[in-house]
Coordinates of C-alpha atoms in Angstrom, one line a residue:
M1 CA 7.8 -24.3 -0.3
T2 CA 6.8 -26.7 2.4
I3 CA 9.6 -28.5 4.1
E4 CA 9.5 -32.3 3.7
N5 CA 12.5 -33.5 5.6
E6 CA 15.4 -32.5 7.9
D7 CA 17.9 -32.1 5.1
Q8 CA 15.8 -29.3 3.5
L9 CA 15.5 -27.6 6.9
E10 CA 19.3 -27.7 7.5
K11 CA 20.0 -26.2 4.1
L12 CA 17.5 -23.4 4.7
R13 CA 19.1 -22.8 8.1
T14 CA 22.5 -22.5 6.5
V15 CA 21.5 -20.0 3.8
G16 CA 19.2 -18.1 6.3
N17 CA 22.1 -17.7 8.7
L18 CA 24.4 -16.5 5.9
V19 CA 22.0 -13.7 4.7
A20 CA 21.5 -12.7 8.3
R21 CA 25.2 -12.4 9.0
T22 CA 25.6 -10.5 5.8
L23 CA 22.9 -8.0 6.7
E24 CA 24.4 -7.5 10.1
A25 CA 27.9 -6.9 8.7
M26 CA 26.5 -4.4 6.2
G27 CA 24.6 -2.6 8.9
K28 CA 27.6 -2.3 11.1
A29 CA 29.7 -1.0 8.2
L30 CA 27.2 1.7 7.2
E31 CA 28.7 5.2 7.8
P32 CA 28.6 8.6 6.2
G33 CA 31.0 9.1 3.3
M34 CA 30.7 5.6 1.8
T35 CA 28.8 4.9 -1.4
T36 CA 26.0 2.4 -1.6
R37 CA 28.2 0.5 -4.1
E38 CA 30.9 0.1 -1.5
L39 CA 28.3 -1.2 1.0
D40 CA 27.0 -3.6 -1.7
D41 CA 30.6 -4.9 -2.2
I42 CA 30.8 -5.9 1.4
G43 CA 27.6 -8.0 1.0
R44 CA 28.8 -9.5 -2.3
A45 CA 32.1 -10.6 -0.8
M46 CA 30.5 -12.3 2.2
L47 CA 28.0 -14.2 0.0
E48 CA 30.6 -15.3 -2.5
A49 CA 33.1 -16.3 0.2
E50 CA 30.6 -19.1 1.2
G51 CA 29.7 -20.1 -2.3
A52 CA 26.3 -18.3 -2.4
R53 CA 24.8 -16.3 -5.2
S54 CA 22.9 -13.1 -5.0
A55 CA 19.2 -14.0 -5.4
P56 CA 18.1 -10.8 -7.1
E57 CA 20.9 -11.0 -9.6
L58 CA 20.3 -14.7 -10.2
T59 CA 16.5 -14.4 -10.4
Y60 CA 15.9 -11.0 -12.0
N61 CA 19.3 -9.9 -13.3
F62 CA 19.2 -7.1 -10.7
P63 CA 22.1 -4.7 -11.1
G64 CA 23.6 -5.3 -7.6
A65 CA 24.2 -8.1 -5.1
T66 CA 21.9 -6.6 -2.6
C67 CA 19.1 -4.0 -2.7
I68 CA 20.1 -0.7 -0.9
S69 CA 17.5 2.1 -0.8
V70 CA 18.3 5.5 0.5
G71 CA 15.2 7.4 1.8
P72 CA 12.7 8.4 0.7
D73 CA 13.3 5.3 -1.5
C74 CA 12.3 2.2 0.6
A75 CA 12.8 -0.9 -1.6
H76 CA 14.8 -2.3 -4.6
G77 CA 17.3 0.5 -4.6
I78 CA 20.3 0.0 -7.0
P79 CA 23.7 0.2 -5.4
G80 CA 25.8 2.9 -7.0
D81 CA 27.5 6.3 -6.5
T82 CA 25.1 7.6 -3.9
V83 CA 27.0 8.8 -0.9
V84 CA 25.6 7.9 2.5
K85 CA 25.0 11.0 4.7
A86 CA 24.3 11.5 8.4
G87 CA 20.6 11.4 9.0
D88 CA 19.8 9.1 6.1
L89 CA 17.3 6.3 6.4
I90 CA 18.6 3.3 4.5
N91 CA 17.0 -0.1 3.8
I92 CA 19.2 -3.1 3.0
D93 CA 17.6 -6.2 1.6
V94 CA 19.8 -9.4 1.4
S95 CA 18.7 -12.6 -0.3
A96 CA 20.8 -15.4 -1.6
E97 CA 20.8 -18.9 -3.1
L98 CA 23.1 -21.6 -1.6
D99 CA 23.0 -25.3 -2.6
G100 CA 19.6 -24.8 -4.3
Y101 CA 17.9 -23.0 -1.4
F102 CA 17.0 -19.4 -0.8
G103 CA 17.1 -17.1 2.2
D104 CA 15.7 -13.6 2.4
T105 CA 16.1 -10.9 5.1
G106 CA 16.1 -7.1 5.3
A107 CA 16.2 -4.1 7.7
S108 CA 16.2 -0.4 7.8
F109 CA 18.9 1.6 9.4
S110 CA 19.0 5.3 10.5
V111 CA 22.5 6.9 10.1
P112 CA 23.1 9.0 13.2
P113 CA 22.3 11.6 14.1
T114 CA 18.6 11.1 13.4
T115 CA 15.4 12.4 14.9
K116 CA 13.4 10.8 17.6
R117 CA 10.6 10.3 15.2
I118 CA 12.7 8.2 12.8
E119 CA 14.3 6.3 15.7
K120 CA 10.8 5.4 16.9
L121 CA 9.7 4.4 13.3
C122 CA 12.6 2.0 13.1
R123 CA 11.9 0.5 16.5
D124 CA 8.3 0.1 15.7
G125 CA 9.0 -1.4 12.3
R126 CA 10.7 -4.3 14.0
R127 CA 7.8 -4.6 16.5
A128 CA 5.3 -4.7 13.6
M129 CA 7.3 -7.5 11.9
W130 CA 7.4 -9.5 15.2
S131 CA 3.7 -9.0 15.8
G132 CA 3.1 -10.8 12.4
I133 CA 5.6 -13.5 13.2
R134 CA 3.9 -14.3 16.6
A135 CA 0.6 -14.8 14.7
V136 CA 1.9 -17.8 12.7
R137 CA 0.2 -21.1 13.6
P138 CA 0.1 -24.3 11.5
G139 CA -3.5 -24.8 10.5
G140 CA -4.3 -21.1 11.3
K141 CA -5.3 -18.5 8.7
L142 CA -2.6 -16.9 6.7
N143 CA -4.4 -13.5 7.0
E144 CA -3.9 -13.5 10.7
V145 CA -0.4 -12.3 10.0
G146 CA -1.7 -9.2 8.3
R147 CA -4.4 -8.7 10.8
S148 CA -1.9 -8.6 13.6
I149 CA 0.4 -6.2 11.8
E150 CA -2.4 -3.9 10.8
R151 CA -3.6 -3.9 14.4
F152 CA -0.2 -2.8 15.6
A153 CA 0.0 -0.1 12.9
D154 CA -3.4 1.3 13.7
Q155 CA -2.7 1.3 17.5
H156 CA 0.5 3.3 17.0
G157 CA -0.6 5.7 14.3
Y158 CA 1.2 4.3 11.3
S159 CA 0.2 3.4 7.8
L160 CA 1.2 0.2 5.8
V161 CA 2.3 0.1 2.2
R162 CA -0.3 -2.1 0.5
N163 CA 1.3 -2.9 -2.9
L164 CA 4.3 -4.7 -1.4
A165 CA 3.7 -8.1 0.3
S166 CA 5.4 -11.0 2.0
H167 CA 5.9 -14.2 0.0
G168 CA 6.9 -17.8 0.1
V169 CA 10.6 -18.6 -0.3
G170 CA 12.8 -21.7 -0.3
L171 CA 13.3 -23.4 -3.7
S172 CA 13.1 -20.0 -5.3
L173 CA 13.3 -16.4 -4.2
H174 CA 9.6 -15.9 -4.7
D175 CA 8.0 -19.3 -4.0
E176 CA 4.4 -20.3 -3.3
P177 CA 2.4 -18.7 -1.7
R178 CA 3.3 -15.8 -4.0
E179 CA 1.7 -12.9 -2.1
I180 CA 1.0 -12.7 1.6
P181 CA -0.5 -9.4 2.6
T182 CA 1.0 -7.6 5.6
W183 CA -2.3 -6.0 6.2
H184 CA -5.6 -7.6 7.0
E185 CA -7.2 -9.1 3.8
P186 CA -10.5 -10.7 4.9
R187 CA -11.1 -12.4 1.5
D188 CA -7.9 -14.4 1.9
R189 CA -9.1 -17.9 3.0
R190 CA -5.7 -19.6 2.9
T191 CA -4.4 -21.6 5.8
I192 CA -0.8 -22.2 7.0
P193 CA 0.4 -25.8 6.5
E194 CA 3.0 -27.1 8.9
G195 CA 6.4 -26.7 7.3
L196 CA 5.5 -23.7 5.2
V197 CA 8.6 -21.4 4.5
F198 CA 7.8 -17.8 3.9
T199 CA 8.8 -14.2 4.7
I200 CA 7.1 -11.6 6.9
E201 CA 8.1 -8.1 5.8
P202 CA 5.8 -5.2 6.6
F203 CA 6.5 -1.7 5.2
L204 CA 5.6 0.6 8.1
S205 CA 5.2 4.2 7.1
L206 CA 4.6 7.7 8.4
G207 CA 1.6 8.1 6.0
A208 CA 2.3 6.2 2.8
N209 CA 0.0 3.4 1.7
H210 CA 1.6 2.6 -1.6
V211 CA 4.9 3.0 -3.5
E212 CA 5.7 3.8 -7.1
E213 CA 8.5 2.6 -9.4
L214 CA 11.1 5.1 -10.5
N215 CA 12.4 5.5 -14.0
D216 CA 15.3 3.1 -13.4
G217 CA 12.8 0.3 -13.5
W218 CA 13.6 -1.0 -9.9
T219 CA 13.6 1.6 -7.1
L220 CA 10.4 2.0 -5.2
R221 CA 9.4 5.3 -3.4
P222 CA 6.2 6.6 -1.7
P223 CA 4.8 9.3 -4.0
G224 CA 4.6 11.7 -1.0
K225 CA 8.2 10.8 0.1
Q226 CA 7.0 9.7 3.5
P227 CA 9.6 8.0 5.7
T228 CA 9.0 4.2 5.4
V229 CA 10.8 1.2 6.9
Q230 CA 10.9 -2.5 6.1
Y231 CA 12.0 -5.4 8.3
E232 CA 12.0 -8.9 7.1
H233 CA 12.7 -12.5 8.3
T234 CA 12.4 -15.9 6.7
L235 CA 10.6 -18.4 8.9
V236 CA 9.1 -21.9 9.0
A237 CA 5.7 -22.6 10.5
T238 CA 6.2 -25.5 13.0
R239 CA 4.0 -27.2 15.5
N240 CA 6.1 -25.5 18.2
G241 CA 5.6 -22.1 16.7
P242 CA 7.4 -20.0 14.1
L243 CA 11.0 -20.9 13.5
V244 CA 12.9 -17.9 12.3
L245 CA 15.8 -18.9 10.0
T246 CA 17.4 -15.4 9.5
L247 CA 18.6 -14.7 13.0
V248 CA 22.3 -14.3 13.7

């Protein structure tokens, strides 16, 4: 969506702040011995306490309030009886609807103790996301986001998953523009209008360039099981630069 007035912006700020706080609480609660369902219950309780609804449940009838993926899975994992273990790489994606507006955020967490390589992957996953955010300019090309992320990945020896993309958000979980590559797509001629609301969510990997859907119909995993992280913010393109809505 493209924001048309201050009331819309305030509602997007509210739901953005809620999903950000929910993600933060789930990340802090993450520990060996708990199940991913117990972690999901924490997220559900926070969303419902403020009158919000899980966006994947609402939009796609997803079997959970949040998406929790335990490596090598990296997206759309179903919360369940999987027990968190030390050394796990876990992605949590939180999106919700509140008062007709949607917010979307996500992050990957390494459960200590983990290797230096995985710690660096997580740190660089955040850096890749921010390199894309800094490329946002009203009137600029939308593919500059992917160009910036790809440049970062190439410089630091990573690959990018290229069958998962960022997207518009706001009045629905997946709003216009529907797909925003987090790699450079020179054929993409779209520009960024002022007020555009969208996510930036690169999947940075130690070798994977695509993911495959598992038999459960949801969970996504690199076929080579390469460690892969995702970090995601919802933002608005403003004349003063990108306004991130999903910061705590």
